[in-house]
Amino acid sequence: TGVPLPPSYSPQYVEAAWYDWWERLGVFTPPRRSPGGQRVLSLVLPPHVTGSLHLGHALGVTLQDVLVRWRRMQGWAVLWVPGTDHAGIATQAVVERWLWQQRGLRRQDLTREELLREAWGWRQRHGDEILAQLRALGATLDWSRCAFTMDPGFSRAVTEAFVRLHGEGLTQDLRIVTWSPALRSALADIEVEPRALTGPTALSVPGCPHAVTFGVIVTFAYPVEGDDGLEVPVATTRPETLLGDVAVAVNPRDPRYQHLHGRRLRHPFTGRLLPLLTDPSVEPQRGTGAVKVTPGHSAQDLAVARAHGLSPLSVIGDDGTMCPPGGGWLQGVHRFVAREEVVAALAQLGLYRGTQDHAMTLPLCSRSGDVVEYLLKSQWFLSCQGMAQKAREAVTSGRLRLIPKFHEKIWRSWMDNVGDWCLSRQLWWGHRVPAFRVGVADGGAPPARAPEGLWVVGRSEAEAEAAAARTLRCPPGSLRLHQDEDVLDTWFSSALFPFACLGWPEESPDLRRFYPTGCWGQEGDLLFFWVARMAMLGHHLTGHLPFTQVLLPLVRDSRGRKMSKSLGNVIDPRDVTAGATGELLQKLHQKLLDPHELAVATEGQCHQFPHGIPQCGTDALRMALCSYSAHGDDVRFDVAAALAQRHFCNKVWNALKFVLGALGPRFVPIPAEEVEPRRPMERWVLGRLARAVAEVGRRLEAMEVHGALAAVQHFWLRSFCDVYLETAKPSLKDPGASLETLQTLLSCSELGLRLLGPFAPFVAEELWQRLPRAPPAPPTLCFAPFPDAARLGRWRCPAVEAEVGALLEVVKAARGLREGLGLGPARPPVAVQCPAEARDWLEPLGPALQALVRAGPVRLLPPGAEPELELGPDWLGAPAGPGLSVYLGLGGLVDPAQLRARSQRLRRRLQALGGTQASGQDPAPSNTQVATLRSQLAHLDRALEALDPPPSPQ
C-alpha cells in the first residue's frame, strides 16, 4: 500500500500478497486467552483428499470463513482447524487405476507395503493441492493445527474409539454386505449409485468380455419331486445365482401353490432337494408369485433362510467370478458370462420358460463402475440404534439445528430406520482394524469361540494378547495373534474429526477450550453419511454434540445438475478466480476417467463454457457463492454471478479512489464512529449505514449469510455510490461544508469496508489500509472491530430518511423524463411542485437534487400554483409521489423533429414486439421491454405536445 492506488481494479494485483501477510501476522491463530471472556468459536473444516475441491466445497468453506472473520472482528477467540481425509476406498481406487495406466500393475502385483507407499505419495501430491485451494479461497485456517486422518495422533484416536465401542454394540458377524468385485471390497451406501432401467439395456461391466443386457427377467421351472410332472415357475433377474438356491418360497395364501405346500423341488443342476417354503413376505402379484431363496447373495433371503433353519451357500467370489460349492462347470467363470450359460443349460433341460422386459434399479459402484454384488461376509458391525435416537432427539429439541430446515424431517426418518453400520473394508489404505485373531503358538488348534475362532480387540498387539490370555486363562507367551487384514470404513474416522483433531482422547487444552465446535458446513448429500455419524459418535464418545448448527447447501450447475466429474461440470474454484480457457479441457484430460466418461464430460464442458471462464477473482467468487440462500433449495451456480460481483468490486474500488483523492494526504481523521452529522445528506447516509450495520448483524446471527451480503451491497451501491458520492461532489466545493463531507466520506468508507471484510477480504483489506485512520488503529482489517449497531444507533433519524426517500422519488421521476427524451449531457432547469410543509426540508436538499438529476437551476413552485401558468411553455412534468411533481424545462434543449423521428422508431420496435401503443392494454408482466417502450412513447408524446402544440380550432 506504499504505492499509489492503481487506476483500475485488478483481482490479480489485489489478491497477490495479503493471505501470506495475514498468516505471518498470526491472524489465523487464536489468542491464548479469549479477550471477550468465554466468547469462543471453533470450526473444523470437513476434510477431503481425493483430488481437488469443487464449487460445492468452496461454498461450504466460504460460508464458514465469513462467520469466522465476523466473529474474529467481534473480538472472539476463533479456531478453525484445517484437515484432510485419507478417503480410503476413493484414494485406493484412484491409485490402483493410476498404477494400471502408468505402469501396467494391479494391486495383486504389489505387497501391502508397496501399495501403501504409492498411496502416501498420492496423498503428498494431491493433499497439498487441496490445501492450496483453501488458501486461494482466503480461508483463515490455523495451519499450525492442520490434521490428517492417518497422522499418528489421529490414528490413535481411531483405535481408541474402536476399542471403546467394542462391547457396546460393536461385534463381528456373518452378514450380507454391499460388495464391489472390481475393488474387492465392501462399499458404503454413498459409494453405490442406483441406475434406473426401464427395459433392456446393454452395459459394459469391468472384467466381462462383452456387454451385458440388464433390464430383463428370466423365468424357469423348478420340477416338483415325484413323477406327477408338476413344476413351480420362478422369475429372476439373477439366473447365475441359481446354484446358490436353498429353497423356493411362496405366499401361504397364494391359491396357485397351496396344493404344493410341504413338497420339495429338485435343483435342475445339482439334483439337491429344496423345500417349498411358505412366507408371508412373498408378494403373489410380483413375477410368478414364487421366489428363489438365495441367502448367500440377498439380505432378505438370508433372513428367510435363517427363519427356516437353512444354511446359506455362496456361489460368487470376491472377484466376481463363480465359485459354486465343489467347483464344477462354472468354476472361475465371470458371473455375467455364467448368466448366459445357466440360461442355455436350462433351455437344454427343457426348464427355460422365457425372458421378458423388466424395469429395475441396477446398483453400480461409483468408484469402479462395476455392478454391485451382495456377498455373505464376516465383518465388524456397529449397532447404531441407541446413538441414532439421541441424535434424533437433538434435532427435535432444537439443540442441533439443520439448515435448510427441510432436512430435519429426513433426519428423523433416517434415524428411526437406521441399520447396523458395517465398518470393515477390504483395502490396504486406511486404519487397520485393531482386532486380532487368537491362535496357539505351539501349533495347537485355536479356541472354538466363534466360526472363525476367538477375536480380541486392543490398542496394541500387547494389550490384545493380554486380553486373550485373561479370557483363555493361559500365559500370554503361549498365544499367537494375527491382526485383521481389513481396514475401517473412512466414514468412521471422519466421524471423529471434530474432536480427534483437537487431541481426543486426551483432555488437551484445545479440546477443553474449543469443543464442542460451532457451525459446520457441508454439502447436503452428505447429511447422513457424514454429519449424522459425527453427531452419533461425537455425542456417544464425548457426551457432547460436536456442533450446534449445520449448513447443508448443495451446489448444482446452472442447468440444475449435480456436480460430477463424468458430466464435466466440476469446476476448480481457481478456474473462476484466475480464469481458464484451454486449461479446462487440459485438466479434464488429466483426470482418470474412462474413454466414455471423458467424451461425455468434454461435450458437457464445451456446452457450458464455450468461451472458457473469465477471470473473476476470489472476492467475486466468494460473494457470488454467498449471494445464494443456504436456507432454501439447492444452489444453481452460474459463473455469470461471479462476473457480476467482480463489477461490484470495481464499483467499490472507484468509489474509494474518489474518496482518497478528496481526502488528500494530510487529512486528519477522527474515529469513524464519532462523527456527528448536521447536514441532511450526511445524516441520511450515516443513518443508512447504521441501518445496514444492524441488518448485517441480525442476518449473520441467524446464519443468513446471503441476507447479510445483500445488506452490505445495498448500502455500498444504492446509498453510498449512487446517491451520497454524487451529492458530495458539489459539497466539496463549499468550504463551509467540505470538512463534514470529507469526514462522512471517510466514515462511510472505513465502516463500509469493515462490513465488507468478511465477504470480500482481499479488496477490503487493500482499500482499508490506504485510508487515514485515527489512532490507535489495528494492523489489519481482520482485527478491526466489526461495526456495532448499538453504538451507531444515534445516527438513525426516521424523519430525515423519509425526507431523502421522498427526494429520491423526485430524482427517479426526473431521470425517467431525461431518459425518455434522450437529453444526454444537457442540464435542464427543474421545478418541483410540493405541499407547503415539504418546502422546509426540500429547499435544503436542492443542491442534492441538482447533482442527482444533473440539472440546471432548481426552483420550488408556490403552493397551489398552476404549473402551466407558472412555468410557461416548453416544460414537461411527471408525478413524483404523494403531492409531488417534477418538471423539466426543455426550451432549446430538444428538437421536435428529432423527437418525432425517435417516436416513429420506437413505434416500429413496439409493433415488431407484438405490442401496439394504442391498444390500451397493459403488457404482460414478464414483457418488460414492451412496457419500457410504451413508457418512453408516452413521454415523447407529452414532450411533443408541450414543444409543438396543435393549432387552436378556428
Coordinates of N, CA, C and O in Angstrom, one line a residue, residues 52-56 58 133 563 568-576 584 591 605 608-609 613 637 639:
S52 N -9.3 -32.8 -5.9 CA -9.4 -31.4 -5.6 C -10.8 -30.9 -5.2 O -11.7 -31.7 -5.4
L53 N -10.9 -29.7 -4.7 CA -12.2 -29.2 -4.3 C -12.9 -28.6 -5.5 O -12.3 -28.1 -6.4
H54 N -14.2 -28.7 -5.5 CA -15.0 -28.0 -6.5 C -15.9 -26.9 -5.9 O -15.7 -26.6 -4.7
L55 N -16.8 -26.3 -6.6 CA -17.5 -25.2 -6.2 C -18.4 -25.6 -5.0 O -18.8 -24.7 -4.2
G56 N -18.9 -26.8 -4.9 CA -19.7 -27.2 -3.8 C -18.9 -27.1 -2.5 O -19.4 -26.6 -1.5
A58 N -16.3 -25.2 -2.2 CA -16.0 -23.8 -2.0 C -17.1 -23.0 -1.3 O -16.9 -22.1 -0.5
Q133 N -5.8 -24.8 -2.6 CA -7.1 -24.3 -3.0 C -7.8 -23.6 -1.8 O -8.4 -22.5 -2.0
M563 N -22.9 -31.6 -9.3 CA -21.5 -31.6 -9.8 C -21.0 -33.0 -9.9 O -21.0 -33.8 -9.0
G568 N -18.5 -33.3 -16.6 CA -17.6 -32.2 -17.0 C -18.0 -30.8 -16.3 O -17.5 -29.8 -16.7
N569 N -18.8 -30.9 -15.3 CA -19.2 -29.6 -14.7 C -18.6 -29.4 -13.3 O -19.0 -28.5 -12.5
V570 N -17.6 -30.2 -12.9 CA -16.9 -30.0 -11.7 C -15.8 -28.9 -12.0 O -14.9 -29.2 -12.7
I571 N -16.0 -27.8 -11.4 CA -15.1 -26.7 -11.7 C -14.2 -26.4 -10.5 O -14.7 -26.2 -9.3
D572 N -12.9 -26.3 -10.7 CA -12.0 -25.9 -9.7 C -12.2 -24.4 -9.4 O -12.3 -23.6 -10.3
P573 N -12.4 -24.0 -8.1 CA -12.7 -22.6 -7.8 C -11.6 -21.7 -8.4 O -11.9 -20.6 -8.7
R574 N -10.4 -22.2 -8.5 CA -9.3 -21.4 -9.0 C -9.5 -21.0 -10.5 O -9.0 -20.1 -11.0
D575 N -10.3 -21.9 -11.2 CA -10.6 -21.6 -12.6 C -11.5 -20.4 -12.7 O -11.5 -19.7 -13.7
V576 N -12.3 -20.1 -11.7 CA -13.2 -19.0 -11.6 C -12.4 -17.7 -11.2 O -12.6 -16.7 -11.7
L584 N -9.3 -25.8 -19.1 CA -10.4 -26.6 -18.6 C -10.3 -28.0 -19.2 O -10.4 -29.0 -18.6
K591 N -7.7 -36.0 -15.6 CA -8.4 -36.8 -14.6 C -8.5 -38.3 -15.1 O -8.5 -38.5 -16.3
Q605 N -18.6 -29.9 -20.9 CA -17.8 -28.7 -20.6 C -17.8 -27.7 -21.7 O -17.9 -26.5 -21.5
Q608 N -21.2 -25.9 -21.6 CA -21.4 -25.0 -20.5 C -20.4 -23.8 -20.6 O -20.8 -22.7 -20.2
F609 N -19.2 -24.0 -21.1 CA -18.2 -22.9 -21.1 C -17.6 -22.8 -22.5 O -16.4 -23.2 -22.7
I613 N -13.8 -19.5 -19.0 CA -14.3 -18.8 -17.8 C -13.4 -17.5 -17.6 O -12.2 -17.6 -17.6
F637 N -25.4 -22.7 -9.4 CA -24.3 -21.7 -9.6 C -24.1 -21.4 -11.0 O -24.0 -22.3 -11.9
V639 N -21.5 -19.0 -13.5 CA -20.3 -18.1 -13.5 C -20.6 -16.7 -13.7 O -19.9 -15.8 -13.3

